[in-house]
């Protein structure tokens, strides 16, 4: 069992945060909080929040800080998070990090470690534009790096795979730009707080092993 259990996974889109999280969750009872997934669920359910978020997400832009921070705060209050959680894709700005700190303080919790997934731009772009996923179970594949056994079909559910609208090349480039402008400053922010650990580009199995080592 890992000892560091309140975690932030930080990294550009396509850096492997989701893959890392699912590798950990196969062995550990942590809650996976992906703001991207929560927003996509809002869009699917046709809520007002979802409608507003969809416009920004399709352009690769960020949803306002207060909105995502509010969603995360509500989720962290639920008791299943007492065992530990992985924040995946949140915080994405310094403002969000500050709102998170306030929220955690309010419920007597703190972050144990921030894992930064450090991956080069050319790999990120290749991954993002080749990413396909299953609508039914959410499993993520990559046409180049992690192809399904049968072309364009989920290994587990046997349904067709689809490409997220925000994984087009144009949007992928915009998302990287937004990452460098808004999210990269969080690396220094958490370094100064002595919370940062980095994981370099490695293949999936090795990445999970390194993650377990780091989370001791
Ligand atoms: P992701 O699945 O984490 O790559 O997120 C997909 C999209 O959802 C992002 O490109 C943003 O438009 C939006 N989003 C997800 N998380 C956040 C966040 N923490 N702050 C602002 N926007 C977010």
PDB file of C-alpha atoms and ligand atoms in Angstrom:
ATOM      1  CA  UNK A   1       0.000   0.000   0.000  1.00  0.00           C
ATOM      2  CA  UNK A   2       1.358   3.420  -0.923  1.00  0.00           C
ATOM      3  CA  UNK A   3       1.862   5.903   1.914  1.00  0.00           C
ATOM      4  CA  UNK A   4       1.379   9.092  -0.109  1.00  0.00           C
ATOM      5  CA  UNK A   5      -2.319   9.083  -0.883  1.00  0.00           C
ATOM      6  CA  UNK A   6      -3.489  12.664  -1.497  1.00  0.00           C
ATOM      7  CA  UNK A   7      -2.068  13.285  -4.936  1.00  0.00           C
ATOM      8  CA  UNK A   8      -1.983  15.737  -7.792  1.00  0.00           C
ATOM      9  CA  UNK A   9      -1.014  14.517 -11.259  1.00  0.00           C
ATOM     10  CA  UNK A  10       0.352  17.477 -13.178  1.00  0.00           C
ATOM     11  CA  UNK A  11       1.326  17.513 -16.824  1.00  0.00           C
ATOM     12  CA  UNK A  12       0.394  18.605 -20.312  1.00  0.00           C
ATOM     13  CA  UNK A  13      -2.585  16.985 -21.986  1.00  0.00           C
ATOM     14  CA  UNK A  14      -1.459  13.608 -23.291  1.00  0.00           C
ATOM     15  CA  UNK A  15       1.406  13.309 -20.791  1.00  0.00           C
ATOM     16  CA  UNK A  16      -0.010  10.100 -19.291  1.00  0.00           C
ATOM     17  CA  UNK A  17      -1.780  11.374 -16.165  1.00  0.00           C
ATOM     18  CA  UNK A  18      -4.920   9.336 -16.832  1.00  0.00           C
ATOM     19  CA  UNK A  19      -2.936   6.224 -17.701  1.00  0.00           C
ATOM     20  CA  UNK A  20      -0.830   6.625 -14.552  1.00  0.00           C
ATOM     21  CA  UNK A  21      -3.960   7.080 -12.461  1.00  0.00           C
ATOM     22  CA  UNK A  22      -5.642   3.960 -13.816  1.00  0.00           C
ATOM     23  CA  UNK A  23      -2.438   1.957 -13.166  1.00  0.00           C
ATOM     24  CA  UNK A  24      -2.459   3.054  -9.519  1.00  0.00           C
ATOM     25  CA  UNK A  25      -6.192   2.436  -9.142  1.00  0.00           C
ATOM     26  CA  UNK A  26      -5.787  -1.203 -10.144  1.00  0.00           C
ATOM     27  CA  UNK A  27      -3.979  -1.699  -6.823  1.00  0.00           C
ATOM     28  CA  UNK A  28      -5.041   1.127  -4.529  1.00  0.00           C
ATOM     29  CA  UNK A  29      -8.395   2.296  -3.254  1.00  0.00           C
ATOM     30  CA  UNK A  30      -8.089   5.971  -4.174  1.00  0.00           C
ATOM     31  CA  UNK A  31     -10.702   8.246  -5.722  1.00  0.00           C
ATOM     32  CA  UNK A  32      -9.812   9.419  -9.238  1.00  0.00           C
ATOM     33  CA  UNK A  33     -10.945  13.016  -9.716  1.00  0.00           C
ATOM     34  CA  UNK A  34     -10.508  14.075 -13.334  1.00  0.00           C
ATOM     35  CA  UNK A  35     -11.979  17.527 -13.982  1.00  0.00           C
ATOM     36  CA  UNK A  36     -11.969  16.748 -17.718  1.00  0.00           C
ATOM     37  CA  UNK A  37     -14.120  13.649 -17.076  1.00  0.00           C
ATOM     38  CA  UNK A  38     -16.484  15.561 -14.782  1.00  0.00           C
ATOM     39  CA  UNK A  39     -16.905  18.280 -17.418  1.00  0.00           C
ATOM     40  CA  UNK A  40     -17.480  15.716 -20.180  1.00  0.00           C
ATOM     41  CA  UNK A  41     -20.177  14.106 -17.985  1.00  0.00           C
ATOM     42  CA  UNK A  42     -21.836  17.538 -17.605  1.00  0.00           C
ATOM     43  CA  UNK A  43     -21.794  17.935 -21.400  1.00  0.00           C
ATOM     44  CA  UNK A  44     -23.273  14.463 -21.878  1.00  0.00           C
ATOM     45  CA  UNK A  45     -26.039  15.246 -19.382  1.00  0.00           C
ATOM     46  CA  UNK A  46     -26.811  18.497 -21.210  1.00  0.00           C
ATOM     47  CA  UNK A  47     -26.498  20.670 -18.084  1.00  0.00           C
ATOM     48  CA  UNK A  48     -26.092  24.444 -18.279  1.00  0.00           C
ATOM     49  CA  UNK A  49     -22.519  24.089 -16.976  1.00  0.00           C
ATOM     50  CA  UNK A  50     -21.838  21.463 -19.628  1.00  0.00           C
ATOM     51  CA  UNK A  51     -23.167  23.666 -22.417  1.00  0.00           C
ATOM     52  CA  UNK A  52     -20.941  26.566 -21.390  1.00  0.00           C
ATOM     53  CA  UNK A  53     -17.908  24.348 -20.855  1.00  0.00           C
ATOM     54  CA  UNK A  54     -18.271  22.598 -24.226  1.00  0.00           C
ATOM     55  CA  UNK A  55     -17.644  25.816 -26.145  1.00  0.00           C
ATOM     56  CA  UNK A  56     -14.350  26.399 -24.291  1.00  0.00           C
ATOM     57  CA  UNK A  57     -13.255  22.766 -24.334  1.00  0.00           C
ATOM     58  CA  UNK A  58     -13.684  22.382 -28.076  1.00  0.00           C
ATOM     59  CA  UNK A  59     -11.354  25.330 -28.554  1.00  0.00           C
ATOM     60  CA  UNK A  60      -8.833  23.892 -26.074  1.00  0.00           C
ATOM     61  CA  UNK A  61      -9.379  26.772 -23.652  1.00  0.00           C
ATOM     62  CA  UNK A  62      -9.786  26.524 -19.886  1.00  0.00           C
ATOM     63  CA  UNK A  63     -13.087  26.537 -18.033  1.00  0.00           C
ATOM     64  CA  UNK A  64     -13.154  29.365 -15.408  1.00  0.00           C
ATOM     65  CA  UNK A  65     -11.179  28.664 -12.225  1.00  0.00           C
ATOM     66  CA  UNK A  66     -14.057  29.169  -9.788  1.00  0.00           C
ATOM     67  CA  UNK A  67     -16.248  26.678 -11.634  1.00  0.00           C
ATOM     68  CA  UNK A  68     -13.753  23.804 -11.752  1.00  0.00           C
ATOM     69  CA  UNK A  69     -12.532  24.524  -8.222  1.00  0.00           C
ATOM     70  CA  UNK A  70     -16.154  24.403  -7.002  1.00  0.00           C
ATOM     71  CA  UNK A  71     -16.641  21.002  -8.646  1.00  0.00           C
ATOM     72  CA  UNK A  72     -13.481  19.615  -7.079  1.00  0.00           C
ATOM     73  CA  UNK A  73     -14.291  21.050  -3.655  1.00  0.00           C
ATOM     74  CA  UNK A  74     -17.697  19.349  -3.666  1.00  0.00           C
ATOM     75  CA  UNK A  75     -16.136  16.031  -4.702  1.00  0.00           C
ATOM     76  CA  UNK A  76     -13.359  16.176  -2.085  1.00  0.00           C
ATOM     77  CA  UNK A  77     -15.937  16.601   0.676  1.00  0.00           C
ATOM     78  CA  UNK A  78     -17.387  13.171  -0.037  1.00  0.00           C
ATOM     79  CA  UNK A  79     -16.184  10.567   2.423  1.00  0.00           C
ATOM     80  CA  UNK A  80     -14.814   8.116  -0.114  1.00  0.00           C
ATOM     81  CA  UNK A  81     -11.962  10.636  -0.547  1.00  0.00           C
ATOM     82  CA  UNK A  82     -10.837  10.057   3.055  1.00  0.00           C
ATOM     83  CA  UNK A  83      -8.781   7.086   1.831  1.00  0.00           C
ATOM     84  CA  UNK A  84      -6.898   9.262  -0.624  1.00  0.00           C
ATOM     85  CA  UNK A  85      -7.446  10.766  -4.063  1.00  0.00           C
ATOM     86  CA  UNK A  86      -5.737  11.531  -7.343  1.00  0.00           C
ATOM     87  CA  UNK A  87      -6.451  14.959  -8.802  1.00  0.00           C
ATOM     88  CA  UNK A  88      -5.951  14.514 -12.534  1.00  0.00           C
ATOM     89  CA  UNK A  89      -5.953  17.687 -14.635  1.00  0.00           C
ATOM     90  CA  UNK A  90      -6.592  19.951 -11.646  1.00  0.00           C
ATOM     91  CA  UNK A  91      -5.243  22.428 -10.639  1.00  0.00           C
ATOM     92  CA  UNK A  92      -4.333  23.928 -13.998  1.00  0.00           C
ATOM     93  CA  UNK A  93      -3.655  27.509 -12.856  1.00  0.00           C
ATOM     94  CA  UNK A  94      -2.069  29.136  -9.796  1.00  0.00           C
ATOM     95  CA  UNK A  95      -5.516  30.481  -8.885  1.00  0.00           C
ATOM     96  CA  UNK A  96      -6.932  26.943  -8.917  1.00  0.00           C
ATOM     97  CA  UNK A  97      -4.024  25.763  -6.738  1.00  0.00           C
ATOM     98  CA  UNK A  98      -4.840  28.478  -4.206  1.00  0.00           C
ATOM     99  CA  UNK A  99      -8.545  27.629  -4.250  1.00  0.00           C
ATOM    100  CA  UNK A 100      -7.616  23.975  -3.751  1.00  0.00           C
ATOM    101  CA  UNK A 101      -5.442  24.792  -0.769  1.00  0.00           C
ATOM    102  CA  UNK A 102      -8.324  26.699   0.855  1.00  0.00           C
ATOM    103  CA  UNK A 103     -10.737  23.868   0.146  1.00  0.00           C
ATOM    104  CA  UNK A 104      -8.397  21.251   1.620  1.00  0.00           C
ATOM    105  CA  UNK A 105      -7.716  23.345   4.678  1.00  0.00           C
ATOM    106  CA  UNK A 106     -11.456  23.597   5.246  1.00  0.00           C
ATOM    107  CA  UNK A 107     -11.734  19.798   5.468  1.00  0.00           C
ATOM    108  CA  UNK A 108      -8.464  19.203   7.353  1.00  0.00           C
ATOM    109  CA  UNK A 109      -6.547  17.647   4.466  1.00  0.00           C
ATOM    110  CA  UNK A 110      -3.371  18.361   2.565  1.00  0.00           C
ATOM    111  CA  UNK A 111      -1.618  17.263  -0.605  1.00  0.00           C
ATOM    112  CA  UNK A 112       1.134  14.654  -0.004  1.00  0.00           C
ATOM    113  CA  UNK A 113       2.814  14.750  -3.430  1.00  0.00           C
ATOM    114  CA  UNK A 114       2.508  16.373  -6.844  1.00  0.00           C
ATOM    115  CA  UNK A 115       3.700  14.142  -9.682  1.00  0.00           C
ATOM    116  CA  UNK A 116       4.804  16.031 -12.789  1.00  0.00           C
ATOM    117  CA  UNK A 117       4.642  13.974 -15.994  1.00  0.00           C
ATOM    118  CA  UNK A 118       7.457  15.421 -18.085  1.00  0.00           C
ATOM    119  CA  UNK A 119       6.985  14.609 -21.782  1.00  0.00           C
ATOM    120  CA  UNK A 120       8.343  16.356 -24.904  1.00  0.00           C
ATOM    121  CA  UNK A 121       6.025  18.327 -27.214  1.00  0.00           C
ATOM    122  CA  UNK A 122       6.474  16.140 -30.282  1.00  0.00           C
ATOM    123  CA  UNK A 123       5.429  13.047 -28.328  1.00  0.00           C
ATOM    124  CA  UNK A 124       2.510  14.933 -26.771  1.00  0.00           C
ATOM    125  CA  UNK A 125       1.185  16.046 -30.154  1.00  0.00           C
ATOM    126  CA  UNK A 126       1.567  12.557 -31.617  1.00  0.00           C
ATOM    127  CA  UNK A 127      -0.264  11.075 -28.668  1.00  0.00           C
ATOM    128  CA  UNK A 128      -3.057  13.638 -28.523  1.00  0.00           C
ATOM    129  CA  UNK A 129      -3.967  13.435 -32.170  1.00  0.00           C
ATOM    130  CA  UNK A 130      -3.801   9.624 -32.179  1.00  0.00           C
ATOM    131  CA  UNK A 131      -5.869   9.229 -29.039  1.00  0.00           C
ATOM    132  CA  UNK A 132      -9.106   7.261 -29.312  1.00  0.00           C
ATOM    133  CA  UNK A 133     -11.323   6.106 -26.485  1.00  0.00           C
ATOM    134  CA  UNK A 134     -14.297   3.958 -25.660  1.00  0.00           C
ATOM    135  CA  UNK A 135     -17.571   5.778 -25.032  1.00  0.00           C
ATOM    136  CA  UNK A 136     -18.810   2.890 -22.916  1.00  0.00           C
ATOM    137  CA  UNK A 137     -15.961   2.231 -20.447  1.00  0.00           C
ATOM    138  CA  UNK A 138     -13.759   5.291 -21.020  1.00  0.00           C
ATOM    139  CA  UNK A 139     -10.634   3.218 -21.756  1.00  0.00           C
ATOM    140  CA  UNK A 140      -8.056   5.233 -23.674  1.00  0.00           C
ATOM    141  CA  UNK A 141      -6.106   3.824 -26.634  1.00  0.00           C
ATOM    142  CA  UNK A 142      -3.597   5.400 -28.981  1.00  0.00           C
ATOM    143  CA  UNK A 143      -3.428   4.512 -32.660  1.00  0.00           C
ATOM    144  CA  UNK A 144       0.392   4.770 -32.478  1.00  0.00           C
ATOM    145  CA  UNK A 145       1.430   3.768 -28.961  1.00  0.00           C
ATOM    146  CA  UNK A 146      -1.392   1.670 -27.470  1.00  0.00           C
ATOM    147  CA  UNK A 147      -3.551   0.349 -30.318  1.00  0.00           C
ATOM    148  CA  UNK A 148      -6.600  -1.818 -29.597  1.00  0.00           C
ATOM    149  CA  UNK A 149      -6.306  -5.489 -30.617  1.00  0.00           C
ATOM    150  CA  UNK A 150      -8.890  -4.993 -33.372  1.00  0.00           C
ATOM    151  CA  UNK A 151      -8.769  -1.729 -35.313  1.00  0.00           C
ATOM    152  CA  UNK A 152     -10.980   0.999 -33.838  1.00  0.00           C
ATOM    153  CA  UNK A 153     -12.730  -1.423 -31.440  1.00  0.00           C
ATOM    154  CA  UNK A 154     -12.604  -1.523 -27.630  1.00  0.00           C
ATOM    155  CA  UNK A 155     -10.811  -4.671 -26.363  1.00  0.00           C
ATOM    156  CA  UNK A 156     -13.215  -4.936 -23.429  1.00  0.00           C
ATOM    157  CA  UNK A 157     -16.590  -3.706 -24.730  1.00  0.00           C
ATOM    158  CA  UNK A 158     -16.257  -4.520 -28.471  1.00  0.00           C
ATOM    159  CA  UNK A 159     -17.854  -1.152 -29.348  1.00  0.00           C
ATOM    160  CA  UNK A 160     -16.441   1.429 -31.797  1.00  0.00           C
ATOM    161  CA  UNK A 161     -13.777   3.812 -30.478  1.00  0.00           C
ATOM    162  CA  UNK A 162     -14.052   7.570 -31.045  1.00  0.00           C
ATOM    163  CA  UNK A 163     -11.766  10.590 -31.151  1.00  0.00           C
ATOM    164  CA  UNK A 164     -12.505  13.419 -28.720  1.00  0.00           C
ATOM    165  CA  UNK A 165     -13.287  16.661 -30.584  1.00  0.00           C
ATOM    166  CA  UNK A 166     -10.534  18.410 -28.605  1.00  0.00           C
ATOM    167  CA  UNK A 167      -7.908  15.946 -29.905  1.00  0.00           C
ATOM    168  CA  UNK A 168      -7.743  17.435 -33.432  1.00  0.00           C
ATOM    169  CA  UNK A 169      -4.267  18.772 -34.355  1.00  0.00           C
ATOM    170  CA  UNK A 170      -5.366  22.407 -34.202  1.00  0.00           C
ATOM    171  CA  UNK A 171      -6.992  22.033 -30.784  1.00  0.00           C
ATOM    172  CA  UNK A 172      -4.126  19.871 -29.508  1.00  0.00           C
ATOM    173  CA  UNK A 173      -1.664  22.676 -30.344  1.00  0.00           C
ATOM    174  CA  UNK A 174      -3.888  25.200 -28.583  1.00  0.00           C
ATOM    175  CA  UNK A 175      -4.124  22.960 -25.515  1.00  0.00           C
ATOM    176  CA  UNK A 176      -0.321  22.751 -25.321  1.00  0.00           C
ATOM    177  CA  UNK A 177      -0.087  26.528 -25.631  1.00  0.00           C
ATOM    178  CA  UNK A 178      -2.563  26.918 -22.779  1.00  0.00           C
ATOM    179  CA  UNK A 179      -0.577  24.393 -20.733  1.00  0.00           C
ATOM    180  CA  UNK A 180       2.664  26.369 -21.086  1.00  0.00           C
ATOM    181  CA  UNK A 181       0.989  29.697 -20.373  1.00  0.00           C
ATOM    182  CA  UNK A 182      -1.282  28.748 -17.470  1.00  0.00           C
ATOM    183  CA  UNK A 183      -0.258  25.415 -15.977  1.00  0.00           C
ATOM    184  CA  UNK A 184       3.523  25.254 -16.268  1.00  0.00           C
ATOM    185  CA  UNK A 185       3.973  27.889 -13.516  1.00  0.00           C
ATOM    186  CA  UNK A 186       2.554  25.288 -11.124  1.00  0.00           C
ATOM    187  CA  UNK A 187       5.767  23.276 -11.475  1.00  0.00           C
ATOM    188  CA  UNK A 188       7.757  25.976  -9.661  1.00  0.00           C
ATOM    189  CA  UNK A 189       4.844  26.660  -7.322  1.00  0.00           C
ATOM    190  CA  UNK A 190       4.889  23.071  -6.029  1.00  0.00           C
ATOM    191  CA  UNK A 191       8.684  22.800  -6.213  1.00  0.00           C
ATOM    192  CA  UNK A 192       8.898  25.680  -3.752  1.00  0.00           C
ATOM    193  CA  UNK A 193       6.513  23.857  -1.460  1.00  0.00           C
ATOM    194  CA  UNK A 194       8.746  20.749  -1.672  1.00  0.00           C
ATOM    195  CA  UNK A 195       5.876  18.702  -3.014  1.00  0.00           C
ATOM    196  CA  UNK A 196       7.056  18.063  -6.569  1.00  0.00           C
ATOM    197  CA  UNK A 197       8.406  14.850  -7.980  1.00  0.00           C
ATOM    198  CA  UNK A 198       8.889  14.256 -11.729  1.00  0.00           C
ATOM    199  CA  UNK A 199       8.431  11.272 -13.935  1.00  0.00           C
ATOM    200  CA  UNK A 200      10.018  11.213 -17.390  1.00  0.00           C
ATOM    201  CA  UNK A 201       8.652   9.754 -20.563  1.00  0.00           C
ATOM    202  CA  UNK A 202       8.719   5.956 -20.110  1.00  0.00           C
ATOM    203  CA  UNK A 203       6.567   3.135 -21.410  1.00  0.00           C
ATOM    204  CA  UNK A 204       3.394   2.345 -19.476  1.00  0.00           C
ATOM    205  CA  UNK A 205       4.479  -0.637 -17.321  1.00  0.00           C
ATOM    206  CA  UNK A 206       7.684   1.084 -16.271  1.00  0.00           C
ATOM    207  CA  UNK A 207       5.776   4.295 -15.530  1.00  0.00           C
ATOM    208  CA  UNK A 208       3.430   2.514 -13.112  1.00  0.00           C
ATOM    209  CA  UNK A 209       6.392   0.841 -11.361  1.00  0.00           C
ATOM    210  CA  UNK A 210       8.201   4.202 -11.027  1.00  0.00           C
ATOM    211  CA  UNK A 211       5.015   5.811  -9.720  1.00  0.00           C
ATOM    212  CA  UNK A 212       4.625   3.183  -7.000  1.00  0.00           C
ATOM    213  CA  UNK A 213       8.242   3.692  -6.015  1.00  0.00           C
ATOM    214  CA  UNK A 214       7.750   7.452  -5.725  1.00  0.00           C
ATOM    215  CA  UNK A 215       4.529   7.166  -3.731  1.00  0.00           C
ATOM    216  CA  UNK A 216       6.184   4.730  -1.291  1.00  0.00           C
TER     217      UNK A 216
HETATM  218  P1  LIG B   1      -8.566  16.978 -19.857  1.00  0.00           P
HETATM  219  O1  LIG B   1      -9.415  15.790 -20.117  1.00  0.00           O
HETATM  220  O2  LIG B   1      -8.040  17.035 -18.448  1.00  0.00           O
HETATM  221  O3  LIG B   1      -7.475  17.146 -20.864  1.00  0.00           O
HETATM  222  O4  LIG B   1      -9.521  18.268 -20.006  1.00  0.00           O
HETATM  223  C1  LIG B   1     -10.223  18.546 -21.197  1.00  0.00           C
HETATM  224  C2  LIG B   1     -10.645  20.005 -21.201  1.00  0.00           C
HETATM  225  O5  LIG B   1     -11.507  20.276 -20.090  1.00  0.00           O
HETATM  226  C3  LIG B   1      -9.524  21.020 -21.065  1.00  0.00           C
HETATM  227  O6  LIG B   1      -8.882  21.296 -22.308  1.00  0.00           O
HETATM  228  C4  LIG B   1     -10.265  22.229 -20.498  1.00  0.00           C
HETATM  229  O7  LIG B   1     -11.014  22.875 -21.512  1.00  0.00           O
HETATM  230  C5  LIG B   1     -11.262  21.566 -19.553  1.00  0.00           C
HETATM  231  N1  LIG B   1     -10.671  21.395 -18.194  1.00  0.00           N
HETATM  232  C6  LIG B   1     -10.355  20.232 -17.572  1.00  0.00           C
HETATM  233  N2  LIG B   1      -9.816  20.452 -16.367  1.00  0.00           N
HETATM  234  C7  LIG B   1      -9.769  21.798 -16.224  1.00  0.00           C
HETATM  235  C8  LIG B   1      -9.283  22.664 -15.205  1.00  0.00           C
HETATM  236  N3  LIG B   1      -8.704  22.187 -14.081  1.00  0.00           N
HETATM  237  N4  LIG B   1      -9.400  23.989 -15.407  1.00  0.00           N
HETATM  238  C9  LIG B   1      -9.962  24.506 -16.514  1.00  0.00           C
HETATM  239  N5  LIG B   1     -10.418  23.766 -17.528  1.00  0.00           N
HETATM  240  C10 LIG B   1     -10.325  22.406 -17.391  1.00  0.00           C
END
